[in-house]
Coordinates of C-alpha atoms in Angstrom, one line a residue:
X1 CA 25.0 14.5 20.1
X2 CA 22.2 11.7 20.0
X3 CA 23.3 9.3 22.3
X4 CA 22.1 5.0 21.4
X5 CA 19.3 5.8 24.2
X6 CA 17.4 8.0 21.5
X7 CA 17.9 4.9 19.4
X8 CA 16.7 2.6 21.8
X9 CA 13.6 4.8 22.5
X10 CA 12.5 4.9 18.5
X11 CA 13.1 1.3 18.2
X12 CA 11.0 0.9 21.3
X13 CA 8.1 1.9 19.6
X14 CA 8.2 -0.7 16.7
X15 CA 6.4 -3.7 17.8
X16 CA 8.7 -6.5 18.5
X17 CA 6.6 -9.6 17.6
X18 CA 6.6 -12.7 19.6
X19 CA 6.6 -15.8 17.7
X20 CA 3.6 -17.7 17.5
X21 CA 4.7 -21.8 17.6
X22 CA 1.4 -23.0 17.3
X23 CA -0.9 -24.7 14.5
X24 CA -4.3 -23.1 15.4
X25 CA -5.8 -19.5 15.9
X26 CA -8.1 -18.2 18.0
X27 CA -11.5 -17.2 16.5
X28 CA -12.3 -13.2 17.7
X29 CA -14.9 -11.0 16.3
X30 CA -16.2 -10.6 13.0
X31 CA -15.1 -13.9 12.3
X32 CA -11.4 -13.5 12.4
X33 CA -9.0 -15.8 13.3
X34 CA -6.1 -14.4 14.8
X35 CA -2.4 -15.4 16.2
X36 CA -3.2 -15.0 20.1
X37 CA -0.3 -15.7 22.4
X38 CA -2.9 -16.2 25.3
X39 CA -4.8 -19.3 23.3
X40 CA -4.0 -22.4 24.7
X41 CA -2.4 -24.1 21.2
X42 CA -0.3 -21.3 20.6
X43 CA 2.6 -20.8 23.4
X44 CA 4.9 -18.0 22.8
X45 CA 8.5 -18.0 22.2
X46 CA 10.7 -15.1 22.5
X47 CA 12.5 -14.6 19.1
X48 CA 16.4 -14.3 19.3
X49 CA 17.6 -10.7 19.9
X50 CA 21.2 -8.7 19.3
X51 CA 21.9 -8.3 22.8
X52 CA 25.0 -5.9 22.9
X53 CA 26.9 -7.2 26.4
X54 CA 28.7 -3.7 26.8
X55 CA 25.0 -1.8 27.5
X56 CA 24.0 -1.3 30.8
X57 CA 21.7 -4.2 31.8
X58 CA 18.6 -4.6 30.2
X59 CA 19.0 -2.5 27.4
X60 CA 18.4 -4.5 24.0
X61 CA 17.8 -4.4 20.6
X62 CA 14.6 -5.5 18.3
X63 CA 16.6 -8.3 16.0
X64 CA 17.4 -6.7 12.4
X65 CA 17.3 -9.2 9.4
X66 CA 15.2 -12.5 9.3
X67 CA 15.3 -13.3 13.0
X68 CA 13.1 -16.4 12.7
X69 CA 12.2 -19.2 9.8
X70 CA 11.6 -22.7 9.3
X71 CA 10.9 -25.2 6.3
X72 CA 7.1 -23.8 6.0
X73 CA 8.0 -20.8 5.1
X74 CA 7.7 -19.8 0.6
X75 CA 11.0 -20.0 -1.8
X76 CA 11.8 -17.4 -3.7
X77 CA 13.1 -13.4 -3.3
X78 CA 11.5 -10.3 -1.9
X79 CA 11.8 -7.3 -3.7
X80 CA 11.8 -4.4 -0.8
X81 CA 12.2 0.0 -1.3
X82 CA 12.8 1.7 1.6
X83 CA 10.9 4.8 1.4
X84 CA 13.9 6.8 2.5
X85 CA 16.6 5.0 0.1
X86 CA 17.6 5.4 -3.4
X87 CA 18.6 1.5 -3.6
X88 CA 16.0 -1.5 -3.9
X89 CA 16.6 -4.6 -2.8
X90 CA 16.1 -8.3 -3.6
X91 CA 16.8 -10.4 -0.6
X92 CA 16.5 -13.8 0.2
X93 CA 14.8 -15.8 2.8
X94 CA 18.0 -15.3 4.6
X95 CA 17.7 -11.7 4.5
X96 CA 21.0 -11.6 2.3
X97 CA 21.0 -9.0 -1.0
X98 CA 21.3 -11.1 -4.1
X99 CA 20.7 -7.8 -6.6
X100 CA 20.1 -4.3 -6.1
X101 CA 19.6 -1.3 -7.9
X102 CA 20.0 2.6 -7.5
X103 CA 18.4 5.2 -8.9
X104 CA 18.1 8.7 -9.1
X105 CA 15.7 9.5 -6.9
X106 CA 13.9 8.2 -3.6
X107 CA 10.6 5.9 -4.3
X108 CA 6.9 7.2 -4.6
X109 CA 6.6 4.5 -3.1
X110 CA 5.4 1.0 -5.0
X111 CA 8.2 -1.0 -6.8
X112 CA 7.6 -3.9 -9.3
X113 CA 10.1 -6.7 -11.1
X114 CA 9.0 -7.3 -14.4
X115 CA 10.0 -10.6 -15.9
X116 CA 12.5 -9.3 -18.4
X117 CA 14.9 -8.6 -15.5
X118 CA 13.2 -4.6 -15.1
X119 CA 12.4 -2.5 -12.4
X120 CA 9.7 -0.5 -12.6
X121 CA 9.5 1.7 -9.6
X122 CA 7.8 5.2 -8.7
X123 CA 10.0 7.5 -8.0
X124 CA 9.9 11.8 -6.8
X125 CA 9.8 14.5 -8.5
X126 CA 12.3 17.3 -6.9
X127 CA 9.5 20.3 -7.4
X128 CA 6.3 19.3 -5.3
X129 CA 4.4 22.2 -5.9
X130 CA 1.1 22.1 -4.4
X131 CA 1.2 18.9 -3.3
X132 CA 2.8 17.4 0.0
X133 CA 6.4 16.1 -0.1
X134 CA 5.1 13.4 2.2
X135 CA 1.8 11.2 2.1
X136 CA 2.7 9.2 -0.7
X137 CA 3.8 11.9 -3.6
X138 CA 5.4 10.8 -6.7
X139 CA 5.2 12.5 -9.9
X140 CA 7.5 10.1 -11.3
X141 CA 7.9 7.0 -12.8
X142 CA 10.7 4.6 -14.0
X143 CA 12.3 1.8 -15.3
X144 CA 15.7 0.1 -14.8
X145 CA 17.2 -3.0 -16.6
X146 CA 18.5 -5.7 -14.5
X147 CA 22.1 -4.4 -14.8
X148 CA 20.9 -1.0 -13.0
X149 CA 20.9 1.2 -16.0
X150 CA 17.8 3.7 -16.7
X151 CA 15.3 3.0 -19.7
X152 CA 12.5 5.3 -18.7
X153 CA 12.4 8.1 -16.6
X154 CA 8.5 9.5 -17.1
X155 CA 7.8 12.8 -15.2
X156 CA 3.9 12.1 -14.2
X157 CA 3.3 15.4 -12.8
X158 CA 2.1 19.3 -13.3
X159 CA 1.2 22.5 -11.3
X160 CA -2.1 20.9 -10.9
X161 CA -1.6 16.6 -11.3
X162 CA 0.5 14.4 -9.6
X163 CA 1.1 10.5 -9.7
X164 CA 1.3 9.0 -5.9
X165 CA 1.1 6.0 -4.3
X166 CA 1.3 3.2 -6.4
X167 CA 1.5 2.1 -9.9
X168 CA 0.6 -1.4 -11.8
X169 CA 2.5 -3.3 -14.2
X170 CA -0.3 -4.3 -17.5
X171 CA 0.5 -7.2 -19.5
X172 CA 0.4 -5.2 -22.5
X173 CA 3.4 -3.2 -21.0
X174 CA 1.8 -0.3 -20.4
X175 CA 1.6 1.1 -16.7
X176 CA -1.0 2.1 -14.5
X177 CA -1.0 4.5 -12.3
X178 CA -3.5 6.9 -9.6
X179 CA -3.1 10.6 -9.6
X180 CA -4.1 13.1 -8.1
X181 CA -6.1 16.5 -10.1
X182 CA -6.5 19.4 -8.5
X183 CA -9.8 21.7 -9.2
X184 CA -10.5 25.7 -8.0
X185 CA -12.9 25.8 -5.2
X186 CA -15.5 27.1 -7.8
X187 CA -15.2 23.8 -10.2
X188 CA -15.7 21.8 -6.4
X189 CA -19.2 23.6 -5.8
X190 CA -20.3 23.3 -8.7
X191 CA -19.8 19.8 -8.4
X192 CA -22.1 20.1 -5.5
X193 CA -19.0 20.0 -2.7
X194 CA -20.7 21.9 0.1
X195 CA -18.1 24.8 0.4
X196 CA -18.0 24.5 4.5
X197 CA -16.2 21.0 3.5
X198 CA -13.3 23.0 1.2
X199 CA -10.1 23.6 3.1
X200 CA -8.5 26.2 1.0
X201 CA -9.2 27.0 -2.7
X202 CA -8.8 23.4 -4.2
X203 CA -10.3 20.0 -4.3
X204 CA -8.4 17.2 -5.2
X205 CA -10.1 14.5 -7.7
X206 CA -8.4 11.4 -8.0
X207 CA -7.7 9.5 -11.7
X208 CA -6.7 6.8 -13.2
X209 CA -4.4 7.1 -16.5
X210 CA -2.8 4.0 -18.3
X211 CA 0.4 5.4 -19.8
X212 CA 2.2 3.4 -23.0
X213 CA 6.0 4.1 -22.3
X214 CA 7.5 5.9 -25.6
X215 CA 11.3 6.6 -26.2
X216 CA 13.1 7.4 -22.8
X217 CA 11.4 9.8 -21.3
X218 CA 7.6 10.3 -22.4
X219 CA 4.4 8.2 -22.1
X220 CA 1.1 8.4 -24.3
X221 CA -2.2 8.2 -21.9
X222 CA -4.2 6.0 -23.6
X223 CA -6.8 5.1 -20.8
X224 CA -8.5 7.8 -18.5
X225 CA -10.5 7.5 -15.5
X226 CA -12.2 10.5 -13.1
X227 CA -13.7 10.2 -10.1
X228 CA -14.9 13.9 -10.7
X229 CA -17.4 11.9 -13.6
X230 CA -18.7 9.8 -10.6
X231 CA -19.9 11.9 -7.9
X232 CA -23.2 12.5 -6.4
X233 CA -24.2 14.8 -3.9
X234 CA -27.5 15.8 -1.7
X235 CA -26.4 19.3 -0.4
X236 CA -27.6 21.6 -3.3
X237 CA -30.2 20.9 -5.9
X238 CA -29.0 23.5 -7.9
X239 CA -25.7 22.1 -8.3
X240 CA -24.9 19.6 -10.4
X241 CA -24.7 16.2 -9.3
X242 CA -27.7 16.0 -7.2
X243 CA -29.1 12.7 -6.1
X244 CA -29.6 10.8 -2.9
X245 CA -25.7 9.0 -2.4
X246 CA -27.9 5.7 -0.6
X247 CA -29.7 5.5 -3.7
X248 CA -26.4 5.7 -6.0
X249 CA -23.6 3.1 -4.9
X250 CA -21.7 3.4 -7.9
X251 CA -20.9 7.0 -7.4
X252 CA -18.8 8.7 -4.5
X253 CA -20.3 11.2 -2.3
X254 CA -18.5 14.4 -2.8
X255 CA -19.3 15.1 0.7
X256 CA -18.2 12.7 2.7
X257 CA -15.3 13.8 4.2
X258 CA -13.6 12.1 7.1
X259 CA -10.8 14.1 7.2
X260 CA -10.3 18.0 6.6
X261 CA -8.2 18.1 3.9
X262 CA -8.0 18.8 -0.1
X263 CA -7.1 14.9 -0.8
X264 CA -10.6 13.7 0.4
X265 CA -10.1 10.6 -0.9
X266 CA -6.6 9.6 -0.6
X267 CA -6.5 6.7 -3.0
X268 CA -3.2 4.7 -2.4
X269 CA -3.2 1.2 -4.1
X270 CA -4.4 0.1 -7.2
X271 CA -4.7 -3.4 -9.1
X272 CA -5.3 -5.1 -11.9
X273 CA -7.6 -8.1 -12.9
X274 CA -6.5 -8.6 -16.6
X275 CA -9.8 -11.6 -16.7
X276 CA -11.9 -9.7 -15.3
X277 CA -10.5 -6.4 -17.5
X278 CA -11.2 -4.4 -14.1
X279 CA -9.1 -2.6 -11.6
X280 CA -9.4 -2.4 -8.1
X281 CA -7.8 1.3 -6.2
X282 CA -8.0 1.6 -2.7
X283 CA -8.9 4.6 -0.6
X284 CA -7.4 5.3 2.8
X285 CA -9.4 8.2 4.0
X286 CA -12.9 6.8 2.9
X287 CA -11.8 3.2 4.8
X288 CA -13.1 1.3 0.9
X289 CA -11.7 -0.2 -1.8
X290 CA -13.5 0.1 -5.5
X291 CA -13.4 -1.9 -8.6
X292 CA -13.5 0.2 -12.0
X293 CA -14.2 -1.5 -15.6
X294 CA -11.1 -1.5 -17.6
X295 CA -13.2 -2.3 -20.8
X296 CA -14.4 0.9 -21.7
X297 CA -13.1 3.6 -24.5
X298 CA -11.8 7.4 -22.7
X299 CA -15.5 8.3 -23.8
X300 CA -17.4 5.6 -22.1
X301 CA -15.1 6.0 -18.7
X302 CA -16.7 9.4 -18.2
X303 CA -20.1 8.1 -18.4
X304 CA -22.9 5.6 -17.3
X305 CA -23.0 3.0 -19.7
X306 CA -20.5 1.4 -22.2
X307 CA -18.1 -1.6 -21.6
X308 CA -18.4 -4.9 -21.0
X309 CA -20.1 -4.4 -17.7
X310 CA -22.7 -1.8 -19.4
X311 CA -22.2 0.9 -16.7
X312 CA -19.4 2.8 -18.3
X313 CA -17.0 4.2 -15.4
X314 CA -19.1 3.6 -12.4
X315 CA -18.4 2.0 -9.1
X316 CA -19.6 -2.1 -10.0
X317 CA -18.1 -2.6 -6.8
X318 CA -17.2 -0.8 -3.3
X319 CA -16.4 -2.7 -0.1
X320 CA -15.3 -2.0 3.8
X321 CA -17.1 0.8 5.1
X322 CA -21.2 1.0 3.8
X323 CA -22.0 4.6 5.7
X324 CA -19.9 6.4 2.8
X325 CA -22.9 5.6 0.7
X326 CA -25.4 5.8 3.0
X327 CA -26.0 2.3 3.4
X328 CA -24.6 1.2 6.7
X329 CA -23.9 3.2 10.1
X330 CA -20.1 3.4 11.6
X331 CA -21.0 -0.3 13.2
X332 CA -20.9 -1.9 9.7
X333 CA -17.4 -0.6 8.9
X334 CA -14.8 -3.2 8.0
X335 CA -12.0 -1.6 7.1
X336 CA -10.0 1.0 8.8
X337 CA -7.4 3.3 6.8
X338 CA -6.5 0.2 4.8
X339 CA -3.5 -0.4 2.0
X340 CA -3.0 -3.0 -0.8
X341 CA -6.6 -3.9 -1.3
X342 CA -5.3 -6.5 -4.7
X343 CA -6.9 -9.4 -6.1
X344 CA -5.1 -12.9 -5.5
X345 CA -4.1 -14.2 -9.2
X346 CA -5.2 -17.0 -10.6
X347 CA -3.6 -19.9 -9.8
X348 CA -2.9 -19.5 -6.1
X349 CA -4.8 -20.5 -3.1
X350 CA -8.2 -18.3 -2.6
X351 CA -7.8 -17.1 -6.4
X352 CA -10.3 -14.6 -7.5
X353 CA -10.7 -13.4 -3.9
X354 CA -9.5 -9.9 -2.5
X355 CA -6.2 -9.4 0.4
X356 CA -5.8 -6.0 2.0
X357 CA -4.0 -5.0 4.9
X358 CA -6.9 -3.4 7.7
X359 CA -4.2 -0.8 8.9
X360 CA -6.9 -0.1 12.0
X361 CA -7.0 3.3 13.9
X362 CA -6.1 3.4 17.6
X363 CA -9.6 3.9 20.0
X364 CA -11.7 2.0 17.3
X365 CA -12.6 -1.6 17.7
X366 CA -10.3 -2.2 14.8
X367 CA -7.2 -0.9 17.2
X368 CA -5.1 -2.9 15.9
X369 CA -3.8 -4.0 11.9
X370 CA -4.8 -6.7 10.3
X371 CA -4.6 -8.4 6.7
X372 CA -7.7 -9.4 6.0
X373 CA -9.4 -12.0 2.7
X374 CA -12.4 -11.8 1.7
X375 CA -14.6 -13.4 -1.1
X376 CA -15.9 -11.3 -3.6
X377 CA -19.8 -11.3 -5.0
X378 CA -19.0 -11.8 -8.4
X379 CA -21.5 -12.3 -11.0
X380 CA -21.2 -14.5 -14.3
X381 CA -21.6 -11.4 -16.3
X382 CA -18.8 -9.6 -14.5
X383 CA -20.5 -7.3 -12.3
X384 CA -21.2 -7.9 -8.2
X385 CA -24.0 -8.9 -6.5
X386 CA -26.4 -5.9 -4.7
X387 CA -29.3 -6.5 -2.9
X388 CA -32.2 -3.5 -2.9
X389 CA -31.5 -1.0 -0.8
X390 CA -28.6 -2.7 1.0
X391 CA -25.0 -2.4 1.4
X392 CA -22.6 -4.7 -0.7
X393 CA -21.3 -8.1 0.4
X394 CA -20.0 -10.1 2.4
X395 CA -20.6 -9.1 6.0
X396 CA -18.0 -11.5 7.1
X397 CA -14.1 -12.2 6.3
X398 CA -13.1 -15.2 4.9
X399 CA -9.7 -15.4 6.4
X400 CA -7.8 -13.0 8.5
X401 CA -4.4 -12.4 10.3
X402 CA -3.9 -9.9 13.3
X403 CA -2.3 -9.8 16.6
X404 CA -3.7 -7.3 18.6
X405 CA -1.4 -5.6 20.8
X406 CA 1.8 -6.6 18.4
X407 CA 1.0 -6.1 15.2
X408 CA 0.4 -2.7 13.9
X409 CA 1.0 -0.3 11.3
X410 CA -1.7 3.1 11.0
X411 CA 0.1 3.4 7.7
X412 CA 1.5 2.0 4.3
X413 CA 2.0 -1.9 4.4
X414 CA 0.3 -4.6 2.4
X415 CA -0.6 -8.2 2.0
X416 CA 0.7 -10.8 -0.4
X417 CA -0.6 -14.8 -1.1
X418 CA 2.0 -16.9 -1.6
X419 CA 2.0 -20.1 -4.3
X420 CA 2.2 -22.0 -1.1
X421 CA -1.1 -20.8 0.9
X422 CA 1.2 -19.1 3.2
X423 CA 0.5 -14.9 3.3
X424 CA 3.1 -12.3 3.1
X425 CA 2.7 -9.5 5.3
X426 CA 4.7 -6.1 5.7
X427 CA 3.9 -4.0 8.6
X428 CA 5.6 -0.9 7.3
X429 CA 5.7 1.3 9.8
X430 CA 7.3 -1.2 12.3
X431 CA 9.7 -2.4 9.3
X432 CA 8.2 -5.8 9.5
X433 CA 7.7 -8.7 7.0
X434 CA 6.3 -11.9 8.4
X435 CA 4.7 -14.7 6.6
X436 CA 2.1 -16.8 8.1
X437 CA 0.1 -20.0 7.5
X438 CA -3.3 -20.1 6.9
X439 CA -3.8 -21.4 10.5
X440 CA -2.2 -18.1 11.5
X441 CA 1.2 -19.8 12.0
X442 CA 4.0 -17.3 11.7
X443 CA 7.0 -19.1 10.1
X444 CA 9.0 -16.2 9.0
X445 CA 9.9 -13.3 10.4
X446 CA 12.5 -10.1 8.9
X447 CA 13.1 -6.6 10.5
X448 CA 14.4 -3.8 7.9
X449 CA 16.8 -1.8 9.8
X450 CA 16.2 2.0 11.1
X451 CA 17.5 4.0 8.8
X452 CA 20.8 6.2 10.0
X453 CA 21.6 9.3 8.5
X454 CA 24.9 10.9 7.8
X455 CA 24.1 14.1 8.1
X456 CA 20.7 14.7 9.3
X457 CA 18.5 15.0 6.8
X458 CA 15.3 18.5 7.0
X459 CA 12.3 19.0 4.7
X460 CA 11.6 21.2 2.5
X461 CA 11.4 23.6 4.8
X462 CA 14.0 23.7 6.9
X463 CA 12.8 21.8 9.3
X464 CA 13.9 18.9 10.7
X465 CA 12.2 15.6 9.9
X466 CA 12.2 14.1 13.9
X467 CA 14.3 12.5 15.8
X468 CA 17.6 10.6 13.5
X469 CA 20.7 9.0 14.7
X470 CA 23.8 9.0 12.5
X471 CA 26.5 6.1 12.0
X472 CA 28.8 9.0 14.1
X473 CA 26.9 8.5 17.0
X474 CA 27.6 4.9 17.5
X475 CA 30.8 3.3 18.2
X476 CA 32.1 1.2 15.5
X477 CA 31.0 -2.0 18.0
X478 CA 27.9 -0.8 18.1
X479 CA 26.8 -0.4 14.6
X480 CA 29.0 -4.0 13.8
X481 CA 26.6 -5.4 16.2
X482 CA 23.6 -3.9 14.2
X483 CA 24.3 -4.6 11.0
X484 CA 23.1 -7.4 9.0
X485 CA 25.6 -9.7 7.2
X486 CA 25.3 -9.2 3.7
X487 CA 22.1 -7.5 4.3
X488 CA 20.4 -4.0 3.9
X489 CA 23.2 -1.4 5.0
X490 CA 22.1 0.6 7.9
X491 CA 22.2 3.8 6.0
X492 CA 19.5 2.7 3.7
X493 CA 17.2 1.1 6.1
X494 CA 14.1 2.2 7.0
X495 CA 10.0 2.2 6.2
X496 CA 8.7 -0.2 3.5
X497 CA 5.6 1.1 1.9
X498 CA 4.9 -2.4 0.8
X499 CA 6.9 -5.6 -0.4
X500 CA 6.3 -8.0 -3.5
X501 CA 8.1 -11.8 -3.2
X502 CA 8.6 -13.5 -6.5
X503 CA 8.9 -17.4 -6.8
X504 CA 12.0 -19.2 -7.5
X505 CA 11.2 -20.1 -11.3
X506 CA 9.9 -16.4 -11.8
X507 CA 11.0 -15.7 -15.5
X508 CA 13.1 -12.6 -14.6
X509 CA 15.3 -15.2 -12.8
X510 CA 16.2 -17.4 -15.3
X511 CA 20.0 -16.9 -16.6
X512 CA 20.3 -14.0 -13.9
X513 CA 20.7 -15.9 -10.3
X514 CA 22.0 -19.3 -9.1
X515 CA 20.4 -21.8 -9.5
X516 CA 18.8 -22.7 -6.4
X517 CA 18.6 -19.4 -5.5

């Protein structure tokens, strides 16, 4: 039987954040401003933690729930999914559950409240097939009225496509969502995919469909986007595709490949700027996020012109790591395996500009995560500023939070502005929120709890999924002691692949909570 020293030594590895009291951060490289426990205005202060009296001396806990706040920190409810729970969650700043629904199926992975009261969540298919049951697969999405019960339940996958990641709510309530395709080896070299970079007999293309919900379980795609339209490559000039990728930012580089895998690209967020009529998708593997025009018909999306930006479905913009297009060496990266790269609406503080959380990758100079702002080059007519023969702007950030050494997530997680300047931030992997002042003052702080399983739980495969503890293996003192008044239940606990916080007078509040709540 696990004993609550395995426990102790998974918890140990989630970061347990130290408060940071002070006003002002400490300027580091690149131009970041950072909470640093070592600066001189910001002294450190240990946050509470659920000491259990009966373990032998020493042995503690990382606090579960909101474990520090104060009057700086935003109103309003935060909508959470832990990636290995059926249930979602709308808490409070006290960490208390005020709704919650549960579905059918565990999240793939992004959540949404819409403001008539709906969820709209990914969700997983049961039948994978080709693709992993891990790394962010769907196949699924659905919607739930307030009161929990299902009004759409969209299957989004095939033998050889497969929604993942993340989806995105339209104002015309239609849905967005990335997916992968899957090609034959022979459709990637003809592409011009140099075959010593194909691991296996398929390719996977990412793409972008915009699916108008119909009845109660279909959807009409009535948008399309591939990347396999926008590639170039310089391996074979008998293939098609051919160019020089330095001299063609607005395509992708079939042959850049940082890791060795089918899903080259790994796109795993994706936005949507309904000004602008653009949408933003992130990609993990390639370290960049892109912004697509919206504007164009199904036709002009697989071309080079069209649209109210004139280029039809090329790149306009691509930011965070220039050596994918052959404009910048591994020095001018910015970004490492990031998440979330979203646009901050209109209305809040730094409006128009771009948030994404800088996961970072340990032995890089980014070693650490970081959620990071920056200011886009936008044009009047839409499209971004590109110098000749240059990488795309800006070379520095325009604000940033990290805390090397504390804070740090090499997956999932995101970054949220709130109406208040403050910045929400969800370390996923550590099961951290926090929300922090523009002067890098943390002023809320909430732990989701591990999750404990009853029984173990294996993968597809058989095997088992690492290390789990189960409610059986602690005493009934010991979970009490654990558990988080009127909070999430430690069976549902777990990862958050990211978290969205609505404001008080949000409209899919109104007639549905307290006031004041």
């Amino acid at each position: 039987m696990r004993s609550l020293l395995t426990l102790l030594v998974l918890l140990s590895s989630a970061l347990l954040l130290q408060v940071a009291s002070g006003d002002e951060a400490s300027p580091v490289e690149r131009g970041r401003a950072s909470s640093d426990a070592t600066s001189p205005d910001v002294a450190p202060a240990t946050p509470p933690e659920n000491d259990l009296d009966h373990l032998p001396k020493g042995r503690k806990f990382p606090p579960f729930g909101v474990f520090h706040t104060s009057d700086e920190v935003s109103p309003g409810h935060v909508l959470i999914a832990p990636l290995s729970s059926g249930f979602t969650y709308l808490l409070d700043n006290d960490g208390k559950i005020v709704h919650q629904w549960e579905a059918n199926c565990r999240p793939g992975q992004s959540a949404y409240l819409l403001e008539d009261g709906s969820l709209l969540r990914a969700g997983k298919v049961d039948n994978f097939g080709q693709f992993p049951a891990t790394t962010g697969s769907g196949g699924r999405i659905q919607k739930y009225d307030w009161d929990g019960h299902l009004t759409w339940d969209f299957v989004s996958s095939s033998a050889y496509r497969m929604s993942h990641h993340d989806i995105e709510p339209m104002p015309n309530g239609n849905v967005l969502c990335i997916v992968w395709e899957s090609y034959l080896r022979e459709v990637a070299e003809q592409a011009g995919r140099n075959p010593d970079r194909l691991v296996g007999d398929v390719l996977w293309f990412e793409a972008i469909f915009e699916l108008k919900p119909k009845g109660l379980d279909e959807a009409e795609i009535v948008w399309k986007w591939s990347l396999r339209d926008h590639v170039v490559q310089n391996f074979d000039e008998t293939k098609d595709n051919f160019g020089q990728p330095s001299e063609h930012p607005e395509l992708a580089d079939i042959n850049y490949m940082l890791r060795p895998v089918a899903d080259w690209v790994h796109m795993n967020s994706i936005d949507y700027n309904p000004d602008l009529d653009q949408i933003m998708v992130g990609s993990r593997s390639l370290s960049e996020f892109w912004i697509i025009d919206h504007s164009t018909t199904i036709e002009e999306a697989k071309g080079h012109t069209g649209g109210r930006s004139g280029r039809g479905g090329d790149l306009l913009y691509r930011w965070g790591n220039p050596e994918v297009y052959g404009r910048g060496t591994d020095d001018d990266r910015m970004l490492f395996n990031p998440h979330d790269a979203n646009w901050i609406p209109k209305g809040l503080p730094g409006a128009g500009h771009v948030l994404v959380f800088n996961n970072g990758i340990a032995q890089t100079e980014q070693h650490f995560s970081s959620a990071d702002e920056i200011t886009l080059p936008l044009l009047d007519d839409g499209t971004y500023l590109l110098e000749d023969g240059k990488a795309y702007g800006p070379s520095d950030l325009t604000w940033t939070f990290e805390d090397p050494g504390r804070l740090f997530s090499p997956r999932i997680s995101g970054a949220q502005r709130m109406p208040n300047g403050n910045t929400l931030i969800c370390s996923g992997t550590q099961h951290l929120l926090l929300e922090v002042t523009p002067k890098a003052k943390i002023v809320w702080m909430y732990r989701n709890p591990p999750r404990f399983y009853e029984p173990p739980k294996s993968n597809r495969r058989g095997q088992s999924s690492g290390p789990q503890i189960s409610p059986s293996d602690l005493t009934k003192e010991e979970q009490d002691a654990l558990r988080i008044e009127g909070g999430v239940p430690l069976e549902e606990g777990g990862t958050m692949f990211r978290v969205v916080k609505y404001p008080p007078d949000y409209a899919a509040f109104k007639g549905r909570l307290p006031k004041g709540k």
